[in-house]
CSV table of C-alpha atoms and ligand atoms in Angstrom, one decimal:
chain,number,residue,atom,x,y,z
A,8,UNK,CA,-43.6,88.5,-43.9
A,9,UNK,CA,-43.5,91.5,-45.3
A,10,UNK,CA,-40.3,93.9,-43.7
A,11,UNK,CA,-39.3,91.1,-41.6
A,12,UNK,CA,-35.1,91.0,-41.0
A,13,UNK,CA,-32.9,88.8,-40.4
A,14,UNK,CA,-31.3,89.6,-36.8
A,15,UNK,CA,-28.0,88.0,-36.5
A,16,UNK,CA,-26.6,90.1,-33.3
A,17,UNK,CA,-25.0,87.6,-30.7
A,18,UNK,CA,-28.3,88.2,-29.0
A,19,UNK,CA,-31.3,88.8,-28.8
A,20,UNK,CA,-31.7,85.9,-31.7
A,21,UNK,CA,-34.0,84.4,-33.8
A,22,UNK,CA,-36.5,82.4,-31.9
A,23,UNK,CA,-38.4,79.0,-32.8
A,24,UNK,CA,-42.6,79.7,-33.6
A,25,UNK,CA,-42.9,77.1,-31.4
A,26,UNK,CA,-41.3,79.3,-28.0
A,27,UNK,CA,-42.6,82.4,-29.3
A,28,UNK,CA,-46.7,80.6,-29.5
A,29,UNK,CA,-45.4,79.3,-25.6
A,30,UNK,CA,-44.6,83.0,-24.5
A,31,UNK,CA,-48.4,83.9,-26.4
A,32,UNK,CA,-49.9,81.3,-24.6
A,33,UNK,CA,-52.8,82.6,-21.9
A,34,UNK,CA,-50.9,83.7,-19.3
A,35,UNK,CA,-51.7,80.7,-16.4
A,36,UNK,CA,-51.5,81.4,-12.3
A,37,UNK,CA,-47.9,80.2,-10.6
A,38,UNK,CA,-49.1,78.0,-8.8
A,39,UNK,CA,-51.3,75.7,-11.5
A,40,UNK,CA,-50.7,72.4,-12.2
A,41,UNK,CA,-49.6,72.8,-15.7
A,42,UNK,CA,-46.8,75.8,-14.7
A,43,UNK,CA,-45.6,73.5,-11.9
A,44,UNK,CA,-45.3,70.4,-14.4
A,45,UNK,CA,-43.4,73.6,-16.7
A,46,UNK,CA,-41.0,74.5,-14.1
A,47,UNK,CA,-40.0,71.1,-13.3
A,48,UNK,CA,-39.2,70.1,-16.9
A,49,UNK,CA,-37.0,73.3,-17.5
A,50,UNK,CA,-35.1,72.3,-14.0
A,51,UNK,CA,-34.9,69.0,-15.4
A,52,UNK,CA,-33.8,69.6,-18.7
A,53,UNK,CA,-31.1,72.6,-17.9
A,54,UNK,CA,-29.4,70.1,-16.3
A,55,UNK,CA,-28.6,68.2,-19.6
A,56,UNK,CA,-28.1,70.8,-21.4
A,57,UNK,CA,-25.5,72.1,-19.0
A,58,UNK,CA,-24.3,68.3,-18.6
A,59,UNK,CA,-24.7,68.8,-15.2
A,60,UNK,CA,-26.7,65.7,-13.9
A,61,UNK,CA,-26.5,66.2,-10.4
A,62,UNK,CA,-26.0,70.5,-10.5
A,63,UNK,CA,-28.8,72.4,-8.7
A,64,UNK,CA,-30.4,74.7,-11.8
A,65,UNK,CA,-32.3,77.9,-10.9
A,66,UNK,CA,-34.3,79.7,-12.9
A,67,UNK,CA,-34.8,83.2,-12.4
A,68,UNK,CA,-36.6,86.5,-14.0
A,69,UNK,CA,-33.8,88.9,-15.1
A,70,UNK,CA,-31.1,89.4,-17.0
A,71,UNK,CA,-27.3,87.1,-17.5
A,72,UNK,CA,-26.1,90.4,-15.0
A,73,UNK,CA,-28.2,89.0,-13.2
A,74,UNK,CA,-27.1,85.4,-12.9
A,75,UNK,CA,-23.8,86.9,-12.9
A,76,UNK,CA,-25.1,88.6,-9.9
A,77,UNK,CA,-26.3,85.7,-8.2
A,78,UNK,CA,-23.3,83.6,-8.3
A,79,UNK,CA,-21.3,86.6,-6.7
A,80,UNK,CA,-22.7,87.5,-4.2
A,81,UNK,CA,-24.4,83.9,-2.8
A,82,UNK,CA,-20.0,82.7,-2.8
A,83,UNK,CA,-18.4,85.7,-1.9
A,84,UNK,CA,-18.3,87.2,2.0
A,85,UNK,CA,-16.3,90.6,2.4
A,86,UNK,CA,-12.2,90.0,2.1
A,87,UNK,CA,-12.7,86.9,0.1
A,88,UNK,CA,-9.8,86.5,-3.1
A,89,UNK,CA,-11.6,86.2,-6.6
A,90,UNK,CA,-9.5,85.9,-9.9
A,91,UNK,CA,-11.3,87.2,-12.6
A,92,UNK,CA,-9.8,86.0,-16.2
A,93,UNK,CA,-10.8,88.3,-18.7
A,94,UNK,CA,-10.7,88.3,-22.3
A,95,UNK,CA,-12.8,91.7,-23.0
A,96,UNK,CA,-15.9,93.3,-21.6
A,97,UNK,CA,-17.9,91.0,-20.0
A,98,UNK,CA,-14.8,90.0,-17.9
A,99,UNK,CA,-14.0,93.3,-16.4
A,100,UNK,CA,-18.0,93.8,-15.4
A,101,UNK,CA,-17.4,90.4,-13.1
A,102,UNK,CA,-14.6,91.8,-11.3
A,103,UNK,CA,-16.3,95.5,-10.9
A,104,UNK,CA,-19.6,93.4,-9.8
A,105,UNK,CA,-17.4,90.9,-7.3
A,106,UNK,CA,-15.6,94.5,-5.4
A,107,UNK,CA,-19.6,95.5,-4.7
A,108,UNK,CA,-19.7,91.8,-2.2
A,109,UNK,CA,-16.6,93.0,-0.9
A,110,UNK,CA,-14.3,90.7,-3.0
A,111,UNK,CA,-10.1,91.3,-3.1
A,112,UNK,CA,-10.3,91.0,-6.9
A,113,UNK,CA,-7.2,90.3,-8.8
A,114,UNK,CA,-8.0,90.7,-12.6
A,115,UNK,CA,-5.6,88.4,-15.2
A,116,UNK,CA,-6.3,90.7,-18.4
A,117,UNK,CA,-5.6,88.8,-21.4
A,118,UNK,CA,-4.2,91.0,-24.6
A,119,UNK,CA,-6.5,92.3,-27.6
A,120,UNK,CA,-8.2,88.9,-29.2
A,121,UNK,CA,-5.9,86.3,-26.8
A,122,UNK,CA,-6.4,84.5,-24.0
A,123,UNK,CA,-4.6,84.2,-20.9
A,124,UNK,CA,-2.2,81.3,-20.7
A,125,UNK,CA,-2.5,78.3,-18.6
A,126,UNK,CA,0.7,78.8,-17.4
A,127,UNK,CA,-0.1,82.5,-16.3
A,128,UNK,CA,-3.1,81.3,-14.2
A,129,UNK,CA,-1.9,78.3,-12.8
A,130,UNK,CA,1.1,80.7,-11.5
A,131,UNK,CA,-2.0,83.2,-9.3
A,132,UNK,CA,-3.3,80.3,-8.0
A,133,UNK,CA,-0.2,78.6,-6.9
A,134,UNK,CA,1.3,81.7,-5.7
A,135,UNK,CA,-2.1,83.3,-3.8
A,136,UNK,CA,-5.0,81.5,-1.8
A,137,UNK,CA,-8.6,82.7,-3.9
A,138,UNK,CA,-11.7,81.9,-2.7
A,139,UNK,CA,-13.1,81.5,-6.5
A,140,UNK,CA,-12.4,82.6,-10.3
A,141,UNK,CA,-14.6,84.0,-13.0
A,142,UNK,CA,-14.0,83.2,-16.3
A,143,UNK,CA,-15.8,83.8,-19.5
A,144,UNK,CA,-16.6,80.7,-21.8
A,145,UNK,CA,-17.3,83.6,-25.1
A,146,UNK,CA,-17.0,87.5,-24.5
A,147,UNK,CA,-19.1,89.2,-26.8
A,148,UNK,CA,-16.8,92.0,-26.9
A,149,UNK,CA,-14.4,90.3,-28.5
A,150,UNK,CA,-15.5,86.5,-29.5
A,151,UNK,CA,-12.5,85.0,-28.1
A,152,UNK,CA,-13.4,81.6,-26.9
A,153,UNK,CA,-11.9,80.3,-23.5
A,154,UNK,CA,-11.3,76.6,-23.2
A,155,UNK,CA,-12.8,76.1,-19.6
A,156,UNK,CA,-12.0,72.0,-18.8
A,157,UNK,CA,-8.0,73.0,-18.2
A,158,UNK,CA,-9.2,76.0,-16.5
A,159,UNK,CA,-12.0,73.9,-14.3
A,160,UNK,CA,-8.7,71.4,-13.8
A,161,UNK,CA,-6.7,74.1,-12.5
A,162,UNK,CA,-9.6,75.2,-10.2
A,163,UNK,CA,-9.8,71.7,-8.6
A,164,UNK,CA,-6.4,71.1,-8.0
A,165,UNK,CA,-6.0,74.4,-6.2
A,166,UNK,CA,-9.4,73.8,-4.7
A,167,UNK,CA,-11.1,77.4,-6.0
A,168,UNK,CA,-14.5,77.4,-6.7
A,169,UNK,CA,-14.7,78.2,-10.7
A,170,UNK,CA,-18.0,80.5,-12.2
A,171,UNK,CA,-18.2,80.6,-16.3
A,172,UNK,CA,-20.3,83.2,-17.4
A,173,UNK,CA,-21.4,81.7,-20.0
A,174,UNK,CA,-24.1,84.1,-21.5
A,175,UNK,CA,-22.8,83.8,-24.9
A,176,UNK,CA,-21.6,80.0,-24.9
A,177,UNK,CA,-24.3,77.8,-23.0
A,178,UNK,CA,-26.1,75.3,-25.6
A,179,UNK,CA,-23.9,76.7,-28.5
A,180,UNK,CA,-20.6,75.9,-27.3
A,181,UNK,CA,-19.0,73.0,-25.7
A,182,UNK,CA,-19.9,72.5,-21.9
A,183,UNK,CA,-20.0,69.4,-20.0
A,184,UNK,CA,-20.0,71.0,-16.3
A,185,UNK,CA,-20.1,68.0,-14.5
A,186,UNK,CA,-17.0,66.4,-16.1
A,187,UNK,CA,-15.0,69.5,-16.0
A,188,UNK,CA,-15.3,70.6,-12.6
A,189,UNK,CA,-16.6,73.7,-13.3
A,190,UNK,CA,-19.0,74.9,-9.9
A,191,UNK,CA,-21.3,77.5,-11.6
A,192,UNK,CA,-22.5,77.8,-15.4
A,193,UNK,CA,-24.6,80.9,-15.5
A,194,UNK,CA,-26.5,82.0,-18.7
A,195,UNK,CA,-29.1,84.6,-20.0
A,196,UNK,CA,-32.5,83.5,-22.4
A,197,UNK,CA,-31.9,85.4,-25.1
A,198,UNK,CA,-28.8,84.0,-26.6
A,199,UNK,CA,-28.2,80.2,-27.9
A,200,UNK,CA,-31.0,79.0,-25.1
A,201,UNK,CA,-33.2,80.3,-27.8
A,202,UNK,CA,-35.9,82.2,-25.4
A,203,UNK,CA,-36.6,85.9,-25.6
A,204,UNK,CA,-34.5,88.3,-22.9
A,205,UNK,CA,-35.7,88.3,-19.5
A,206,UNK,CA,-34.7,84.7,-17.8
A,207,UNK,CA,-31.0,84.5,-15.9
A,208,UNK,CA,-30.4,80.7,-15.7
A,209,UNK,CA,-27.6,78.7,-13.7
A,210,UNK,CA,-26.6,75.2,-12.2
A,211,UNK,CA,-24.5,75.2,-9.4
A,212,UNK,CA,-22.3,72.5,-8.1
A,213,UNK,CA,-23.3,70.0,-4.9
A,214,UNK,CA,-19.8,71.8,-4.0
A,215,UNK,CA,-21.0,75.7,-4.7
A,216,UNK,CA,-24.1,74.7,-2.8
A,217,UNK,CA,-22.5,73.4,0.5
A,218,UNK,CA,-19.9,77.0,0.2
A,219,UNK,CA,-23.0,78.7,0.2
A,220,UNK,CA,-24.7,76.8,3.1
A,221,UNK,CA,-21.6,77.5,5.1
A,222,UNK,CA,-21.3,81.1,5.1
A,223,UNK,CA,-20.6,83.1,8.4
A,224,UNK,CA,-22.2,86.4,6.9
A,225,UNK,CA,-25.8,86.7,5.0
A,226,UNK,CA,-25.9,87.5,1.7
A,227,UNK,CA,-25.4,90.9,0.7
A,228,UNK,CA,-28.1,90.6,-2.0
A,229,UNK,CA,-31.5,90.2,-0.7
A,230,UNK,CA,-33.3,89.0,-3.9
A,231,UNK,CA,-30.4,86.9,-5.5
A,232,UNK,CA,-30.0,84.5,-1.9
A,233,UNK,CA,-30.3,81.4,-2.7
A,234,UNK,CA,-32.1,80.8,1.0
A,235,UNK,CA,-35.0,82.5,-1.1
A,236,UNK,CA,-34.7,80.6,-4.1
A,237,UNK,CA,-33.4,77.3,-3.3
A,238,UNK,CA,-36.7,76.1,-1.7
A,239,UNK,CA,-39.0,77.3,-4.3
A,240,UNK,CA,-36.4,75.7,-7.2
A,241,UNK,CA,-36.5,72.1,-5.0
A,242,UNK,CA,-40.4,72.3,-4.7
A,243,UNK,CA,-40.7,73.0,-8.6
A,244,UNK,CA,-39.1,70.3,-9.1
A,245,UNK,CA,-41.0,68.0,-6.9
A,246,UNK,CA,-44.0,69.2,-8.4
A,247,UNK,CA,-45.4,71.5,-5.8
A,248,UNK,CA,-46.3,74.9,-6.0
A,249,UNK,CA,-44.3,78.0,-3.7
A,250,UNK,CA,-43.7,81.4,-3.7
A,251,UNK,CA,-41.0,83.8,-3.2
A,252,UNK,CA,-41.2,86.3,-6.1
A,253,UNK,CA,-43.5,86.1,-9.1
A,254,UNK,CA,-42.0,83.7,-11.7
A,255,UNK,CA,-42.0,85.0,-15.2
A,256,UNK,CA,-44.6,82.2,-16.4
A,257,UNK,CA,-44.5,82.8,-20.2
A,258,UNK,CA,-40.9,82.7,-20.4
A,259,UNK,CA,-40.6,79.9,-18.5
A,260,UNK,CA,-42.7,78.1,-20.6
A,261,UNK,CA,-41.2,79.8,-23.5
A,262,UNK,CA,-37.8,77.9,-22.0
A,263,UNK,CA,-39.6,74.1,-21.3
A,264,UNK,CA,-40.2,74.4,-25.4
A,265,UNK,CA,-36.8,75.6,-26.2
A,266,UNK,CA,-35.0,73.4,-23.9
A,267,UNK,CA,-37.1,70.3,-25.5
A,268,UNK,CA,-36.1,71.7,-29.0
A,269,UNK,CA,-32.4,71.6,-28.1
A,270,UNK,CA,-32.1,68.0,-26.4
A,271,UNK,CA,-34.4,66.5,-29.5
A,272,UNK,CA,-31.8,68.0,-31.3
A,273,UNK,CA,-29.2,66.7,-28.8
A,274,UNK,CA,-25.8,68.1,-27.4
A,275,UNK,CA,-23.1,66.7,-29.5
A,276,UNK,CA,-25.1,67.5,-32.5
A,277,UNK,CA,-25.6,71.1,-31.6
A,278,UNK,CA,-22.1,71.7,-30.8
A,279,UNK,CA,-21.1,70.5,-33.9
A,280,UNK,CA,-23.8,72.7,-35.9
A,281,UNK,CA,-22.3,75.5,-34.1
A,282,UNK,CA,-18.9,75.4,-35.2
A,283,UNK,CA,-19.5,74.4,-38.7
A,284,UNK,CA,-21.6,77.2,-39.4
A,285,UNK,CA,-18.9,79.5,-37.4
A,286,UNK,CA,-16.2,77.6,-39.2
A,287,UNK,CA,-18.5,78.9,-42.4
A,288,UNK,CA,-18.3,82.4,-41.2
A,289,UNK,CA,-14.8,82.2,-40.3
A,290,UNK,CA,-13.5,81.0,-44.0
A,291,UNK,CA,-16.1,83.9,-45.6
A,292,UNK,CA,-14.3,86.4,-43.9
A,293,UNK,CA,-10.9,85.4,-44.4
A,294,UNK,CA,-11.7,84.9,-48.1
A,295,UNK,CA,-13.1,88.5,-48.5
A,296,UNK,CA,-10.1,90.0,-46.8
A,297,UNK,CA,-11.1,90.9,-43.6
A,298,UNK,CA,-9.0,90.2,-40.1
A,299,UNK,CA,-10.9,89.5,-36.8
A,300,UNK,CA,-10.7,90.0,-33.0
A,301,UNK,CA,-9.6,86.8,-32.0
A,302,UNK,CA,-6.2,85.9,-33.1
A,303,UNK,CA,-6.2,82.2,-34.0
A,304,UNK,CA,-8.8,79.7,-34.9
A,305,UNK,CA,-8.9,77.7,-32.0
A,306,UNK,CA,-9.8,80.6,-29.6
A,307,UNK,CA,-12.2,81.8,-32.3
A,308,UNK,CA,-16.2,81.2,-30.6
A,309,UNK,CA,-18.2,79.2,-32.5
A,310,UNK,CA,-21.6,81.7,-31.2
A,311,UNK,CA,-20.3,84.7,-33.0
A,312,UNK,CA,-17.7,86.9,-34.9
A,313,UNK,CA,-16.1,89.8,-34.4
A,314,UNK,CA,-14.4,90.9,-38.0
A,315,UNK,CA,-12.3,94.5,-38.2
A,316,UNK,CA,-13.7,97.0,-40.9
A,317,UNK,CA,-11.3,96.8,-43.4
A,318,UNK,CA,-9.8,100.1,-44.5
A,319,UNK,CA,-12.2,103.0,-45.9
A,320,UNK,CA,-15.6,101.3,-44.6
A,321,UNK,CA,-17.4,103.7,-42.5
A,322,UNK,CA,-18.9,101.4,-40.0
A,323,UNK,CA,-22.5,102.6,-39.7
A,324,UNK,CA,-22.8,103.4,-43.1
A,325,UNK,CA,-22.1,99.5,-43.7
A,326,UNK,CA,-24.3,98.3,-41.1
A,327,UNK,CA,-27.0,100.1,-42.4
A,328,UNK,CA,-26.4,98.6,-46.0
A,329,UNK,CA,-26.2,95.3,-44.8
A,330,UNK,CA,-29.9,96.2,-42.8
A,331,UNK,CA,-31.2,97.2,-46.4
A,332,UNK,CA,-30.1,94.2,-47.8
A,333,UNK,CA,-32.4,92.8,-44.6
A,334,UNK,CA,-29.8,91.4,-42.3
A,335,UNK,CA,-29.4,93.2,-38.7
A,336,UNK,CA,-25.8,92.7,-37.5
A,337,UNK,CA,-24.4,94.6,-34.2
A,338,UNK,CA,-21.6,97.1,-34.3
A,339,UNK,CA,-18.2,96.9,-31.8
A,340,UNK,CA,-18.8,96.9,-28.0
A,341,UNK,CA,-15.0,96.9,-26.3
A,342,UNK,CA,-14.6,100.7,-25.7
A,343,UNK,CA,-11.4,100.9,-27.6
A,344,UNK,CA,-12.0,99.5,-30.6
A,345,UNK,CA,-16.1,100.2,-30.5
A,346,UNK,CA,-15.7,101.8,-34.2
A,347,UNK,CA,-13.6,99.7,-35.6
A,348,UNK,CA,-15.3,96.2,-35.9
A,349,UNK,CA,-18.8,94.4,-36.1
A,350,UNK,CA,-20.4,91.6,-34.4
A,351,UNK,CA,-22.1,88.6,-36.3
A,352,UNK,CA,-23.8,86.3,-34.0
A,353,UNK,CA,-24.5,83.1,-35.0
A,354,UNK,CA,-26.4,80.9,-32.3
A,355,UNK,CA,-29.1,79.1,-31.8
A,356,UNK,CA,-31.4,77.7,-34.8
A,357,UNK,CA,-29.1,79.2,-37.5
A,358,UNK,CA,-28.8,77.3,-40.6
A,359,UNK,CA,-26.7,77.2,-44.2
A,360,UNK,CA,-29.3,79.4,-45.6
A,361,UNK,CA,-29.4,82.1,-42.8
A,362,UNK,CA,-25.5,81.7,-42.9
A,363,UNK,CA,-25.4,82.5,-46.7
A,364,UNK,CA,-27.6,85.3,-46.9
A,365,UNK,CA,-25.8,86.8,-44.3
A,366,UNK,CA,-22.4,86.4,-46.4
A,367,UNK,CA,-23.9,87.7,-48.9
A,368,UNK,CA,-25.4,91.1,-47.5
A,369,UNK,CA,-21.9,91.6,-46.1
A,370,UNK,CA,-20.1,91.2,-49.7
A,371,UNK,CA,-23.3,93.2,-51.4
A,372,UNK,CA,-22.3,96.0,-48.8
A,373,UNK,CA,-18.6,96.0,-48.7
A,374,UNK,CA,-18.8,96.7,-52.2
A,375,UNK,CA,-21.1,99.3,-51.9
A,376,UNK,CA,-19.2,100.8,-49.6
A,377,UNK,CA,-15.7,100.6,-52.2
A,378,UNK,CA,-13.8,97.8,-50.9
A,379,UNK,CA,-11.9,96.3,-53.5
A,380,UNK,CA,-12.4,92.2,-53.1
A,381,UNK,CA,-13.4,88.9,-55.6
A,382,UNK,CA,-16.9,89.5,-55.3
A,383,UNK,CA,-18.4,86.0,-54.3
A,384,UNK,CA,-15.4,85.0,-52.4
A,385,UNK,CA,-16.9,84.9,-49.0
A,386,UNK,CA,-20.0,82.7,-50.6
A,387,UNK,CA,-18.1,80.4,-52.1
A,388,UNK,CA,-15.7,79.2,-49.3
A,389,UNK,CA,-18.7,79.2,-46.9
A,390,UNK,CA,-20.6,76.8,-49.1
A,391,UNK,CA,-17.2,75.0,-49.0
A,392,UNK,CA,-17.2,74.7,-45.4
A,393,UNK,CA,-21.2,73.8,-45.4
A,394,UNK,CA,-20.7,71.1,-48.1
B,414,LIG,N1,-21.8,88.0,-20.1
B,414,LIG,C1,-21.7,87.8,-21.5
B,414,LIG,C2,-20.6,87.0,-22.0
B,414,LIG,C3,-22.6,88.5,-22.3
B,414,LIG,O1,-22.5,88.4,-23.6
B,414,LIG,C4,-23.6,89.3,-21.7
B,414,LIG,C5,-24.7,90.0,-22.6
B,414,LIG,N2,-24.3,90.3,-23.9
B,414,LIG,C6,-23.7,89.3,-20.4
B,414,LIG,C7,-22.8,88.7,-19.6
B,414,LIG,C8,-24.8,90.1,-19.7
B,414,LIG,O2,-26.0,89.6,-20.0
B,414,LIG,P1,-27.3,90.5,-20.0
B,414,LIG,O3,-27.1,91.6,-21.1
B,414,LIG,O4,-28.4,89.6,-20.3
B,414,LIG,O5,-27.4,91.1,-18.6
């Protein structure tokens, strides 16, 4: 494959033949027997993924903002509380997204490449009634990593409803929904789910659900309510056909394969692939010299990495060395700091060899670019960490 790159961004990732030959497939109706049979497996199987047996999965064309979107504005009515805990971009978007259903949003805002303590939320709840708080599992702004059981704990003892956005975290990351108490786990396709962009994805609690089903106003969002999509996810599932909008019929098949790819592989297996080959990463960089976002190991994400330039790298002029040495990495995203660090995702099907080559484009171009380091420090305590 003459050209082809390497994309290690924290998504859009690298996808398995076998979902991209599902989203080439002939494109069948909705309603036939095959999509149906489709559709009910990816209900079916999100659930185990999510470890949410008895959660109520929807499937939906769109983006995470999207699912994002639909949680919002199915739980909140106008002058509802929500505490949004942010640890970077993808944080603050909940909270400006909640204020648009009418929301009293109080934002906990945790500092550059922390977390927000325990002890800081478990203060907001006790001291203020919320309806329900956001959290995010990974931002991508900043690869911080959130533990969410303590935080679904919290949530349940102060009887709040609990969202994780979980865009960046879902099938790479920890998650067992059901056991922690956590009411909505929302994701997008493109990241460790392994599908090509355009699917928002979530499971929702037998808790969210009956919140929902007990509103006093409609929902403000005509296309997200789940009194459209609820029926047509339940008669999937049965294995009947119905309509409400046109479902996205490649990439939901595209998601059945992927889905069976990742239970073959199986949960506890996956998790653990995800943080060795972050833990990998993590080593490389500190053995080449460079600092990252998140400030200690255990709140560093096992889907991607977010290491400073070190002094005297020009960012884009390293990015596009480490494109000519045919790995695609992404450059900063939190406003403030948008110049002064990259973004190395590493979800999904990535592998030791994938993992090394991409170690070694960085080296090849931090030295390109005059950073003084040991040359083949980075290589040699990833292949440490990978054994
Ligand atoms: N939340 C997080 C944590 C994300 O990383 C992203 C996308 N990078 C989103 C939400 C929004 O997803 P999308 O771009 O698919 O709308």
């Amino acid at each position: 494959m003459k050209g082809r790159k390497l994309l290690m961004i924290p998504g859009p990732i690298e996808f398995e033949p076998e979902v991209l030959s599902a989203l080439g497939a002939p494109t069948t109706s909705h309603v036939a027997p095959n999509f149906i049979q489709s559709f009910g497996n990816a209900l079916r199987m999100m659930k185990k993924v999510w470890l949410a047996p008895t959660g109520q999965a929807f499937i939906m064309a769109g983006t995470g903002t999207l699912a994002m979107d639909m949680a919002g504005s199915n739980l909140i009515e106008k002058g509802d509380r929500a505490l949004v805990i942010s640890t970077g971009y993808f944080g603050l978007r909940y909270a400006e997204l909640l204020k648009r259903y009418g929301a009293e949003v109080t934002v906990l805002e945790a500092p550059m490449g922390d977390v927000v303590s325990l002890e800081v939320i478990e203060n907001e709840l006790k001291n203020k009634s919320y309806k329900l708080l956001t959290f995010t599992h990974v931002d991508t702004s900043t690869a911080v990593l959130v533990d969410p059981k303590p935080i679904g704990a919290l949530a349940q003892k102060y009887n709040v409803l609990s969202i994780l956005d979980g865009v960046c975290s879902v099938a790479g990351e920890e998650i067992r929904q059901e056991e922690w108490g956590i009411d909505v786990v929302l994701t997008a396709s493109q990241k460790a789910i392994g599908v090509p962009p355009g699917l928002a994805l979530l499971v929702a609690s037998t808790k969210a659900m009956e919140v929902w089903k007990n509103r006093k106003t409609p929902v403000a969002n005509y296309y997200s309510d789940w009194a459209n999509w609820l029926p047509i996810m339940q008669a999937y599932e049965l294995g009947n056909p119905s309509y409400f909008g046109t479902p996205a019929v490649n990439l939901v098949m595209a998601l059945e394969k992927s889905l069976e790819i990742i239970l073959q592989e199986g949960m506890e297996i996956r998790f653990a692939r995800h943080h060795k080959m972050a833990t990998a990463f993590r080593e490389a960089l500190k053995a080449i010299g460079l600092k990252s976002i998140p400030l200690r190991d255990e709140i560093s994400a096992s889907t991607l990495s977010a290491p400073y330039y070190p002094n005297g790298i020009i960012g884009n002029q390293f990015l596009q060395n480490v494109n000519q040495e045919g790995v695609i990495l992404a450059g900063g995203l939190l406003p403030s700091i948008k110049n002064d660090y990259f973004r190395i995702g590493h979800m999904g099907s990535i592998n030791r060899a994938d993992t090394l080559s991409t170690i070694g484009a960085i080296e090849v171009s931090l030295k390109r670019g005059g950073f003084i380091f040991e040359e083949g420090a980075g290589m040699k305590a990833a292949q440490k960490v990978l054994g």
